[in-house]
Amino acid sequence: MIFFIILFLSCVTIKINLCFSSIPSSLKTLPIDGHFNFQQVEHAAKDFGNRYSFLPLAVLYPKSVSDVATTVKHIWRLGRGSELRVAARGHGHSLQGQAQARRGVVINMESLQDPKMQVHAGNLSYVDVSGGELWINILRESLKHGLAPKSWTDYLHLTVGGTLSNAGISGQAFRHGPQISNVYQLQVVTGKGEVVNCSEKQNNDLFYSVLGGLGQFGIITRARISLEPAPLMVKWIRVLYTDFTTFARDQEKLISGESAFDYIEGFVIINRTGLLNNWRSSFSPQDPVHASQFKSDGRTLFCLELAKYFNPEEMAPVNQEIKSSLSQLNHIPSTLFISQVPYIEFLDRVHISEIKLRSRGLWEVPHPWLNLLIPRSKIHSFAQQVFGNILTDTSSGPILIYPLNKSKWDNRTSVVTPEEDVFYLVAFLSSAVPSSTGSDGLEQVLIRNQRILDFCEIAGLGVKQYLPHYSTQAEWKSHFGSHWEAFIQRKSTYDPLAILAPGQRIFQKPVAYS
């Protein structure tokens, strides 16, 4: 009996190995304009999170949308007898291996640049771009026409397909919504290898499925992004608070109605010394004498960060508008710092930090980020426990916190948010020092993240993860809540064999054994 079991298992192993060994040769015969690489695939098993590494069998470098469709359709036709799956990889800024495909095919979307980017100026201005285009390149090209997209992420060296598969949030989202609220049209390759154009009026179920769909329903190969007239300059402002209630009240006041500001974010600072002196390299204090006397040592502070876009000829009225708006806030007067920078410099501000960190070897380290969307009614309970008890410092990375208006989000997309009209993004953007056993070490950051999640669960805060990551389908079901059945239905319609985005670990490909 044991002999037959061993024989059976050996046959299964041989069959699986033969199946995988034949896959590269079948891919080699596909009629594509680009090419596959079967040897140098290690880079496709890495991402910004730097915690997971799943080697693919092959990396596709497509030159055309047809290359993507041909590859996906080939794998679709292999059917349930194949375990081969596909992940679209942009700039590799995923955190938990979401753009990886263990023993599958990774599509390098940045090589997909045909047709070229096209800016259309007019009453309804827009730009047509590849799904693999970086937002920084879109900004540079659209600025040549005096235009720019309305909504951004804080970091612009990300691909269009990557951010639109999540949401794309930054300080402009209170007014314009996330990036997925500013898309007119998409071209998508579904899990069946079909190339489909979709919009609000054409194939709209696929359109809204893909937006915020975590790559589960299709690969975004082209997008039409809304544009608006671009300013030349930015007034960039920072002020501090010691009281969270006052800080949150001012933030919520600013995002309601017609705010004077175009960008509103906040961040938390715990146990930092010489904070205002650090700001002086980029900002000027409104009151230098009192600013020099302010002590931040050992305190928990909340920074409100604001930006007002303008053109040089508007300087006088803009200054007056800013002065009037700031007079209605309750920040610490001596902590008002202002800078004036070009628009592109403001939007690309994180890249400057990236260059500095790379020069010190501190960029390609583990990034155990935790991003949460928290209902407005629960934010004070969250702040009291997390900023008051769980966290002792913010030395491992910035903590962003700012409110968003749900009315600017389209509930037809795949993104799930808290039910309330206003909710907060709280982002713990940690960088772990690999060799450290202290509070900035990977293990300690992960323990802290779990303590935060456990508190949210026990306290029943109704929190949703942004850039979500879960280990089981039960957890994913809880994440999507009442939207879960619709999510499953969309999956069965557009990717019934669960070929796409295996790194999200939401669905398992149904495999037939014979």
Coordinates of C-alpha atoms in Angstrom, one line a residue:
M1 CA 0.0 0.0 0.0
I2 CA 2.8 2.4 1.0
F3 CA 4.5 1.6 -2.3
F4 CA 1.5 2.6 -4.4
I5 CA 1.1 5.9 -2.4
I6 CA 4.8 6.7 -3.1
L7 CA 4.4 5.8 -6.7
F8 CA 1.2 7.9 -7.0
L9 CA 2.9 11.0 -5.4
S10 CA 6.0 10.5 -7.6
C11 CA 3.7 10.5 -10.7
V12 CA 1.9 13.7 -9.6
T13 CA 5.3 15.4 -8.9
I14 CA 6.7 14.4 -12.3
K15 CA 3.5 15.5 -14.0
I16 CA 3.6 19.0 -12.3
N17 CA 7.3 19.4 -13.1
L18 CA 6.7 18.4 -16.7
C19 CA 3.8 20.9 -16.8
F20 CA 6.0 23.8 -15.6
S21 CA 9.0 22.8 -17.7
S22 CA 6.9 23.0 -20.9
I23 CA 5.5 26.4 -20.1
P24 CA 8.5 28.5 -21.2
S25 CA 8.7 26.8 -24.5
S26 CA 5.0 27.4 -25.2
L27 CA 5.5 31.1 -24.3
K28 CA 8.5 31.3 -26.7
T29 CA 6.2 30.5 -29.6
L30 CA 3.8 33.3 -29.0
P31 CA 3.6 35.9 -31.8
I32 CA 4.5 39.1 -29.9
D33 CA 6.3 42.4 -30.7
G34 CA 8.2 42.5 -27.4
H35 CA 10.0 39.6 -25.7
F36 CA 10.1 37.2 -22.8
N37 CA 13.0 36.8 -20.4
F38 CA 13.3 33.4 -18.7
Q39 CA 16.7 33.9 -17.1
Q40 CA 16.9 37.4 -15.5
V41 CA 13.7 37.4 -13.5
E42 CA 15.0 38.2 -10.0
H43 CA 14.1 41.9 -10.1
A44 CA 10.4 40.9 -10.7
A45 CA 10.5 39.1 -7.3
K46 CA 11.3 42.3 -5.4
D47 CA 9.2 45.3 -4.5
F48 CA 9.3 48.5 -2.4
G49 CA 8.0 46.6 0.6
N50 CA 11.2 44.4 0.5
R51 CA 9.6 41.7 2.6
Y52 CA 8.3 39.1 0.0
S53 CA 10.1 37.5 -2.9
F54 CA 8.3 35.2 -5.3
L55 CA 10.3 34.2 -8.4
P56 CA 8.3 34.1 -11.6
L57 CA 9.1 31.7 -14.5
A58 CA 9.2 34.5 -17.0
V59 CA 9.0 38.3 -17.4
L60 CA 7.2 39.8 -20.4
Y61 CA 8.5 43.1 -21.8
P62 CA 5.5 44.1 -24.1
K63 CA 5.8 46.6 -26.9
S64 CA 2.1 46.6 -27.6
V65 CA -1.3 46.0 -26.0
S66 CA -1.5 43.0 -28.3
D67 CA 1.5 41.5 -26.5
V68 CA -0.3 41.6 -23.2
A69 CA -3.6 40.3 -24.6
T70 CA -1.8 37.4 -26.5
T71 CA 0.0 36.3 -23.4
V72 CA -3.1 36.4 -21.1
K73 CA -5.2 34.7 -23.7
H74 CA -2.6 31.9 -24.1
I75 CA -2.7 31.3 -20.4
W76 CA -6.5 31.4 -20.3
R77 CA -6.6 28.8 -23.0
L78 CA -4.3 26.5 -21.0
G79 CA -7.3 26.2 -18.8
R80 CA -7.6 24.7 -15.3
G81 CA -4.9 22.2 -16.0
S82 CA -2.3 24.9 -15.7
E83 CA -1.2 26.7 -12.6
L84 CA 0.3 29.6 -14.5
R85 CA -0.8 33.0 -13.5
V86 CA -0.1 36.6 -14.4
A87 CA 0.9 39.8 -12.5
A88 CA 1.2 43.3 -14.0
R89 CA 4.2 45.1 -12.5
G90 CA 4.6 48.9 -12.8
H91 CA 7.4 50.7 -10.9
G92 CA 7.5 47.9 -8.3
H93 CA 6.2 50.1 -5.5
S94 CA 4.0 47.3 -4.0
L95 CA 4.3 46.5 -0.4
Q96 CA 3.4 42.9 0.2
G97 CA 4.3 41.1 -3.1
Q98 CA 1.1 42.2 -4.8
A99 CA 2.7 42.6 -8.2
Q100 CA 4.6 39.3 -8.0
A101 CA 3.6 35.9 -9.5
R102 CA 5.3 32.8 -8.0
R103 CA 6.2 30.5 -10.9
G104 CA 4.0 32.6 -13.2
V105 CA 4.5 35.5 -15.7
V106 CA 5.2 39.1 -14.6
I107 CA 4.4 41.7 -17.2
N108 CA 6.7 44.7 -17.0
M109 CA 4.2 47.4 -17.8
E110 CA 6.8 50.2 -18.0
S111 CA 8.0 48.8 -21.3
L112 CA 4.5 49.3 -22.7
Q113 CA 4.8 52.8 -24.2
D114 CA 3.0 52.5 -27.5
P115 CA 1.1 54.6 -28.6
K116 CA 2.8 57.6 -27.2
M117 CA 1.3 60.0 -24.6
Q118 CA -1.1 62.5 -26.1
V119 CA -2.4 65.7 -24.4
H120 CA -5.7 67.1 -25.7
A121 CA -6.4 70.7 -24.7
G122 CA -9.9 72.2 -24.9
N123 CA -13.1 72.6 -22.9
L124 CA -12.6 69.0 -21.7
S125 CA -8.9 68.6 -21.4
Y126 CA -7.4 65.2 -21.0
V127 CA -4.3 63.1 -21.6
D128 CA -4.2 59.6 -23.1
V129 CA -1.4 57.5 -21.5
S130 CA -0.1 54.0 -21.3
G131 CA -0.9 52.0 -18.1
G132 CA 2.8 51.7 -17.6
E133 CA 3.5 55.5 -17.7
L134 CA 4.8 57.2 -14.6
W135 CA 2.8 60.1 -13.2
I136 CA 5.9 62.3 -13.1
N137 CA 6.2 62.0 -16.9
I138 CA 2.5 62.9 -17.3
L139 CA 3.1 66.0 -15.2
R140 CA 6.1 67.1 -17.2
E141 CA 4.3 66.5 -20.6
S142 CA 1.0 68.1 -19.6
L143 CA 2.8 71.2 -18.1
K144 CA 4.1 71.9 -21.6
H145 CA 0.5 72.6 -22.5
G146 CA -0.2 74.6 -19.3
L147 CA -2.3 71.7 -17.9
A148 CA -2.0 69.0 -15.2
P149 CA -4.0 66.2 -13.7
K150 CA -6.2 67.3 -10.7
S151 CA -5.5 64.6 -8.2
W152 CA -2.1 63.1 -7.2
T153 CA -0.3 60.7 -4.9
D154 CA 2.4 62.1 -2.7
Y155 CA 5.0 60.1 -4.7
L156 CA 4.9 60.6 -8.5
H157 CA 7.2 57.8 -9.6
L158 CA 4.4 55.3 -9.8
T159 CA 2.6 54.0 -12.8
V160 CA -1.0 54.9 -13.9
G161 CA -2.1 51.3 -13.8
G162 CA -0.7 50.8 -10.3
T163 CA -2.4 53.8 -8.6
L164 CA -5.7 53.4 -10.5
S165 CA -5.9 49.7 -9.4
N166 CA -5.9 51.1 -5.8
A167 CA -7.3 54.6 -5.6
G168 CA -4.5 57.2 -5.6
I169 CA -4.8 59.5 -2.6
S170 CA -3.0 62.7 -1.6
G171 CA -3.8 66.2 -0.2
Q172 CA -5.9 67.2 -3.2
A173 CA -8.4 64.3 -2.7
F174 CA -10.6 66.3 -0.3
R175 CA -11.6 68.5 -3.3
H176 CA -11.1 66.3 -6.4
G177 CA -11.4 62.9 -4.9
P178 CA -8.8 60.1 -5.5
Q179 CA -7.2 59.6 -8.9
I180 CA -9.9 57.0 -9.8
S181 CA -12.5 59.8 -9.6
N182 CA -10.7 61.6 -12.4
V183 CA -10.6 59.1 -15.2
Y184 CA -12.7 59.3 -18.3
Q185 CA -11.8 56.1 -20.1
L186 CA -9.8 52.9 -19.8
Q187 CA -8.4 50.2 -22.1
V188 CA -8.3 46.9 -20.2
V189 CA -7.1 43.4 -20.9
T190 CA -9.4 41.0 -19.0
G191 CA -8.5 37.6 -17.5
K192 CA -9.7 36.0 -20.7
G193 CA -7.2 38.0 -22.9
E194 CA -9.9 40.3 -24.3
V195 CA -9.0 43.9 -25.0
V196 CA -11.9 46.1 -23.9
N197 CA -12.4 49.9 -24.0
C198 CA -14.6 51.0 -21.1
S199 CA -15.9 54.2 -19.5
E200 CA -19.0 55.5 -17.6
K201 CA -21.0 55.0 -20.8
Q202 CA -19.3 52.0 -22.4
N203 CA -18.8 48.7 -20.6
N204 CA -19.3 50.6 -17.4
D205 CA -19.4 47.6 -15.1
L206 CA -15.8 46.7 -16.2
F207 CA -14.8 50.3 -15.9
Y208 CA -15.9 50.6 -12.3
S209 CA -14.7 47.1 -11.4
V210 CA -11.1 47.8 -12.5
L211 CA -10.9 51.2 -10.7
G212 CA -9.7 50.3 -7.3
G213 CA -10.0 46.6 -8.2
L214 CA -6.5 45.6 -7.0
G215 CA -5.7 44.2 -10.5
Q216 CA -8.3 41.4 -10.1
F217 CA -10.5 42.1 -13.1
G218 CA -8.1 43.3 -15.8
I219 CA -4.8 44.9 -16.6
I220 CA -5.0 48.6 -17.3
T221 CA -3.1 49.2 -20.6
R222 CA -4.3 52.7 -21.3
A223 CA -6.1 55.5 -19.5
R224 CA -7.7 58.9 -20.3
I225 CA -7.0 61.2 -17.4
S226 CA -8.8 64.5 -16.7
L227 CA -6.7 67.7 -16.8
E228 CA -7.1 71.2 -15.6
P229 CA -5.1 74.5 -16.0
A230 CA -1.9 74.2 -14.1
P231 CA -0.5 76.9 -11.8
L232 CA 3.1 78.0 -11.8
M233 CA 3.8 78.4 -8.1
V234 CA 2.8 77.1 -4.7
K235 CA 2.6 78.7 -1.2
W236 CA 3.6 75.8 1.0
I237 CA 2.6 76.2 4.7
R238 CA 3.2 74.2 7.9
V239 CA 1.8 74.9 11.4
L240 CA 1.7 72.9 14.6
Y241 CA -0.8 71.9 17.2
T242 CA -0.4 70.3 20.7
D243 CA -4.1 69.2 21.0
F244 CA -5.5 66.6 18.6
T245 CA -9.1 67.7 19.0
T246 CA -8.2 71.3 17.8
F247 CA -6.0 69.9 15.0
A248 CA -8.8 67.6 13.7
R249 CA -11.5 70.3 14.0
D250 CA -9.3 72.7 11.9
Q251 CA -8.7 70.0 9.3
E252 CA -12.4 69.2 9.0
K253 CA -13.2 72.9 8.8
L254 CA -10.8 73.3 5.9
I255 CA -12.1 70.4 3.8
S256 CA -15.8 71.5 4.2
G257 CA -17.2 74.1 1.8
E258 CA -14.9 76.2 -0.5
S259 CA -11.5 76.0 1.1
A260 CA -8.9 78.6 0.2
F261 CA -6.3 75.8 0.0
D262 CA -5.7 73.3 -2.8
Y263 CA -3.9 70.7 -0.7
I264 CA -4.5 69.7 2.9
E265 CA -2.6 67.0 4.8
G266 CA -1.4 66.4 8.3
F267 CA 1.2 64.4 10.1
V268 CA 2.0 63.3 13.7
I269 CA 5.3 64.0 15.4
I270 CA 6.2 62.1 18.6
N271 CA 9.3 62.7 20.7
R272 CA 11.3 64.6 18.1
T273 CA 13.9 67.3 19.0
G274 CA 14.9 70.3 16.9
L275 CA 11.8 70.0 14.7
L276 CA 11.5 73.6 13.7
N277 CA 15.2 74.0 13.1
N278 CA 14.9 71.1 10.6
W279 CA 12.1 73.0 8.8
R280 CA 14.3 76.1 8.3
S281 CA 16.2 74.5 5.5
S282 CA 13.1 74.7 3.3
F283 CA 10.7 77.0 5.1
S284 CA 10.8 80.5 6.6
P285 CA 9.2 81.2 10.0
Q286 CA 6.6 84.0 10.1
D287 CA 7.9 84.9 13.6
P288 CA 11.6 83.9 13.8
V289 CA 12.1 85.0 17.4
H290 CA 9.2 83.1 18.9
A291 CA 9.8 80.1 16.6
S292 CA 13.4 79.8 17.9
Q293 CA 12.0 79.6 21.5
F294 CA 9.6 76.7 20.7
K295 CA 10.6 73.4 22.2
S296 CA 9.3 70.1 20.7
D297 CA 11.3 67.7 22.8
G298 CA 9.4 64.7 24.1
R299 CA 6.0 66.1 23.0
T300 CA 3.3 64.7 20.7
L301 CA 2.6 67.3 18.1
F302 CA 0.3 67.5 15.1
C303 CA 1.4 69.3 11.9
L304 CA -1.1 70.8 9.5
E305 CA 0.4 71.0 6.0
L306 CA -1.3 73.3 3.4
A307 CA -0.7 74.5 -0.1
K308 CA -2.2 77.2 -2.2
Y309 CA -1.6 77.1 -6.0
F310 CA -1.2 80.4 -7.8
N311 CA 0.4 82.3 -10.7
P312 CA 2.8 85.2 -10.1
E313 CA 0.3 88.0 -11.1
E314 CA -2.1 86.7 -8.4
M315 CA 0.4 87.2 -5.6
A316 CA -1.3 90.0 -3.6
P317 CA -4.8 88.6 -3.5
V318 CA -3.5 85.1 -2.8
N319 CA -1.4 86.4 0.2
Q320 CA -4.5 88.1 1.6
E321 CA -6.6 85.0 1.1
I322 CA -4.1 82.8 2.9
K323 CA -3.8 85.4 5.8
S324 CA -7.5 85.4 6.2
S325 CA -7.9 81.7 6.2
L326 CA -5.0 81.1 8.6
S327 CA -6.5 83.7 11.0
Q328 CA -9.5 81.3 11.4
L329 CA -7.4 78.4 12.6
N330 CA -6.2 77.6 16.1
H331 CA -2.6 76.5 15.6
I332 CA 0.3 77.6 17.7
P333 CA 1.0 81.1 16.3
S334 CA 4.8 80.9 16.6
T335 CA 5.0 77.7 14.5
L336 CA 3.8 79.2 11.2
F337 CA 6.3 78.4 8.5
I338 CA 5.9 79.3 4.8
S339 CA 7.8 78.4 1.6
Q340 CA 7.2 79.4 -2.0
V341 CA 8.2 76.8 -4.6
P342 CA 7.5 75.9 -8.3
Y343 CA 4.4 73.7 -8.8
I344 CA 6.4 70.8 -10.1
E345 CA 8.9 71.0 -7.2
F346 CA 6.0 70.8 -4.7
L347 CA 4.3 67.8 -6.3
D348 CA 7.6 65.9 -6.7
R349 CA 8.8 66.7 -3.2
V350 CA 9.1 63.1 -2.0
H351 CA 11.5 62.2 -4.8
I352 CA 14.0 64.7 -3.3
S353 CA 13.8 62.6 -0.1
E354 CA 14.2 59.4 -2.1
I355 CA 17.5 60.7 -3.6
K356 CA 18.9 61.5 -0.1
L357 CA 17.8 58.1 1.3
R358 CA 19.3 56.2 -1.7
S359 CA 22.6 58.0 -1.2
R360 CA 22.7 56.7 2.4
G361 CA 21.6 53.2 1.5
L362 CA 18.3 53.6 3.3
W363 CA 15.8 53.3 0.5
E364 CA 15.9 49.6 -0.4
V365 CA 15.0 48.5 3.1
P366 CA 11.8 46.8 4.4
H367 CA 8.8 49.1 4.4
P368 CA 6.1 47.5 6.6
W369 CA 3.6 50.2 5.9
L370 CA 0.1 50.3 7.3
N371 CA -2.6 52.5 5.7
L372 CA -6.0 52.8 7.4
L373 CA -9.2 54.6 6.5
I374 CA -11.0 55.5 9.8
P375 CA -14.5 56.9 10.3
R376 CA -14.6 60.5 11.5
S377 CA -16.7 59.5 14.6
K378 CA -13.9 57.1 15.7
I379 CA -10.8 59.2 14.9
H380 CA -10.5 60.6 18.5
S381 CA -10.7 57.2 20.1
F382 CA -8.1 56.0 17.6
A383 CA -5.8 58.9 18.2
Q384 CA -6.0 58.7 22.0
Q385 CA -5.0 55.0 22.1
V386 CA -2.5 54.9 19.2
F387 CA -0.8 58.2 19.6
G388 CA -1.1 58.2 23.3
N389 CA -0.2 54.6 24.2
I390 CA 0.9 52.3 21.4
L391 CA 3.4 54.7 19.8
T392 CA 6.4 56.1 21.7
D393 CA 8.1 57.8 18.8
T394 CA 8.0 58.4 15.1
S395 CA 11.6 57.8 14.3
S396 CA 10.9 54.9 11.9
G397 CA 9.0 57.0 9.4
P398 CA 6.3 59.6 8.9
I399 CA 2.7 59.2 10.1
L400 CA 0.2 61.0 7.8
I401 CA -3.3 61.9 9.0
Y402 CA -5.9 63.9 7.1
P403 CA -9.7 63.8 6.4
L404 CA -11.4 63.0 3.1
N405 CA -14.9 63.7 1.8
K406 CA -16.7 60.5 0.8
S407 CA -18.9 62.5 -1.6
K408 CA -15.8 62.8 -3.8
W409 CA -15.5 59.0 -4.1
D410 CA -17.6 57.0 -6.5
N411 CA -19.3 54.1 -4.7
R412 CA -19.5 52.1 -8.0
T413 CA -15.8 51.4 -8.0
S414 CA -14.3 48.4 -6.2
V415 CA -12.7 50.5 -3.4
V416 CA -14.3 50.1 0.0
T417 CA -14.3 53.0 2.5
P418 CA -16.0 53.7 5.8
E419 CA -19.6 54.5 5.6
E420 CA -19.5 58.0 7.1
D421 CA -19.5 61.2 5.1
V422 CA -16.0 62.1 6.3
F423 CA -13.2 59.6 7.0
Y424 CA -9.5 59.9 7.8
L425 CA -6.5 58.4 6.1
V426 CA -3.9 57.4 8.7
A427 CA -0.7 56.1 7.1
F428 CA 2.2 54.6 9.1
L429 CA 5.0 54.9 6.5
S430 CA 7.7 53.0 8.4
S431 CA 11.2 52.1 7.1
A432 CA 12.7 49.2 9.1
V433 CA 16.4 49.0 9.7
P434 CA 17.3 45.4 8.8
S435 CA 20.0 44.9 11.4
S436 CA 18.2 46.7 14.2
T437 CA 16.6 45.0 17.2
G438 CA 15.2 48.2 18.5
S439 CA 11.9 50.1 17.8
D440 CA 13.0 50.7 14.2
G441 CA 13.6 47.0 13.5
L442 CA 11.3 45.1 11.3
E443 CA 10.0 42.7 14.0
Q444 CA 9.1 45.6 16.3
V445 CA 7.4 47.6 13.6
L446 CA 5.3 44.6 12.6
I447 CA 4.3 44.0 16.3
R448 CA 3.3 47.7 16.6
N449 CA 1.2 47.4 13.4
Q450 CA -0.5 44.4 14.7
R451 CA -1.3 46.1 18.0
I452 CA -2.9 48.9 16.1
L453 CA -5.0 46.5 14.0
D454 CA -6.0 44.5 17.1
F455 CA -7.1 47.7 18.9
C456 CA -9.2 48.7 15.9
E457 CA -10.8 45.3 15.8
I458 CA -11.5 45.0 19.5
A459 CA -12.8 48.6 19.7
G460 CA -15.1 48.1 16.7
L461 CA -13.9 51.2 14.9
G462 CA -15.1 50.2 11.4
V463 CA -11.6 50.7 9.9
K464 CA -10.8 49.7 6.3
Q465 CA -7.3 49.1 5.1
Y466 CA -6.0 51.1 2.1
L467 CA -3.6 49.1 0.0
P468 CA -5.1 46.1 1.8
H469 CA -3.2 42.9 2.7
Y470 CA -4.8 39.8 4.2
S471 CA -3.8 36.2 4.6
T472 CA -7.2 34.4 4.2
Q473 CA -10.3 34.8 2.0
A474 CA -12.3 35.1 5.2
E475 CA -10.4 38.3 6.0
W476 CA -10.9 39.6 2.5
K477 CA -14.6 38.9 2.9
S478 CA -14.7 40.9 6.1
H479 CA -12.8 43.7 4.4
F480 CA -15.3 44.0 1.5
G481 CA -18.3 43.4 3.7
S482 CA -21.5 44.0 1.8
H483 CA -19.5 44.5 -1.4
W484 CA -18.0 41.0 -1.3
E485 CA -20.7 39.2 -3.3
A486 CA -20.4 41.9 -6.1
F487 CA -16.6 41.5 -6.0
I488 CA -16.9 37.7 -6.5
Q489 CA -19.4 38.2 -9.3
R490 CA -17.1 40.6 -11.1
K491 CA -14.2 38.1 -10.7
S492 CA -16.2 35.3 -12.2
T493 CA -17.2 37.5 -15.1
Y494 CA -13.8 39.1 -16.0
D495 CA -11.3 36.6 -14.7
P496 CA -13.1 33.3 -14.0
L497 CA -9.9 31.2 -13.8
A498 CA -8.3 33.6 -11.3
I499 CA -5.3 34.2 -13.6
L500 CA -4.7 37.8 -12.7
A501 CA -2.9 39.4 -9.7
P502 CA -2.1 36.3 -7.6
G503 CA 0.1 38.4 -5.3
Q504 CA -3.0 39.9 -3.7
R505 CA -3.8 36.4 -2.4
I506 CA -7.6 36.9 -2.7
F507 CA -8.5 34.0 -5.0
Q508 CA -6.9 30.7 -5.7
K509 CA -6.9 29.5 -9.3
P510 CA -9.2 26.5 -9.7
V511 CA -7.0 23.7 -10.9
A512 CA -8.2 20.5 -12.5
Y513 CA -6.2 17.3 -11.7
S514 CA -6.7 14.4 -14.0

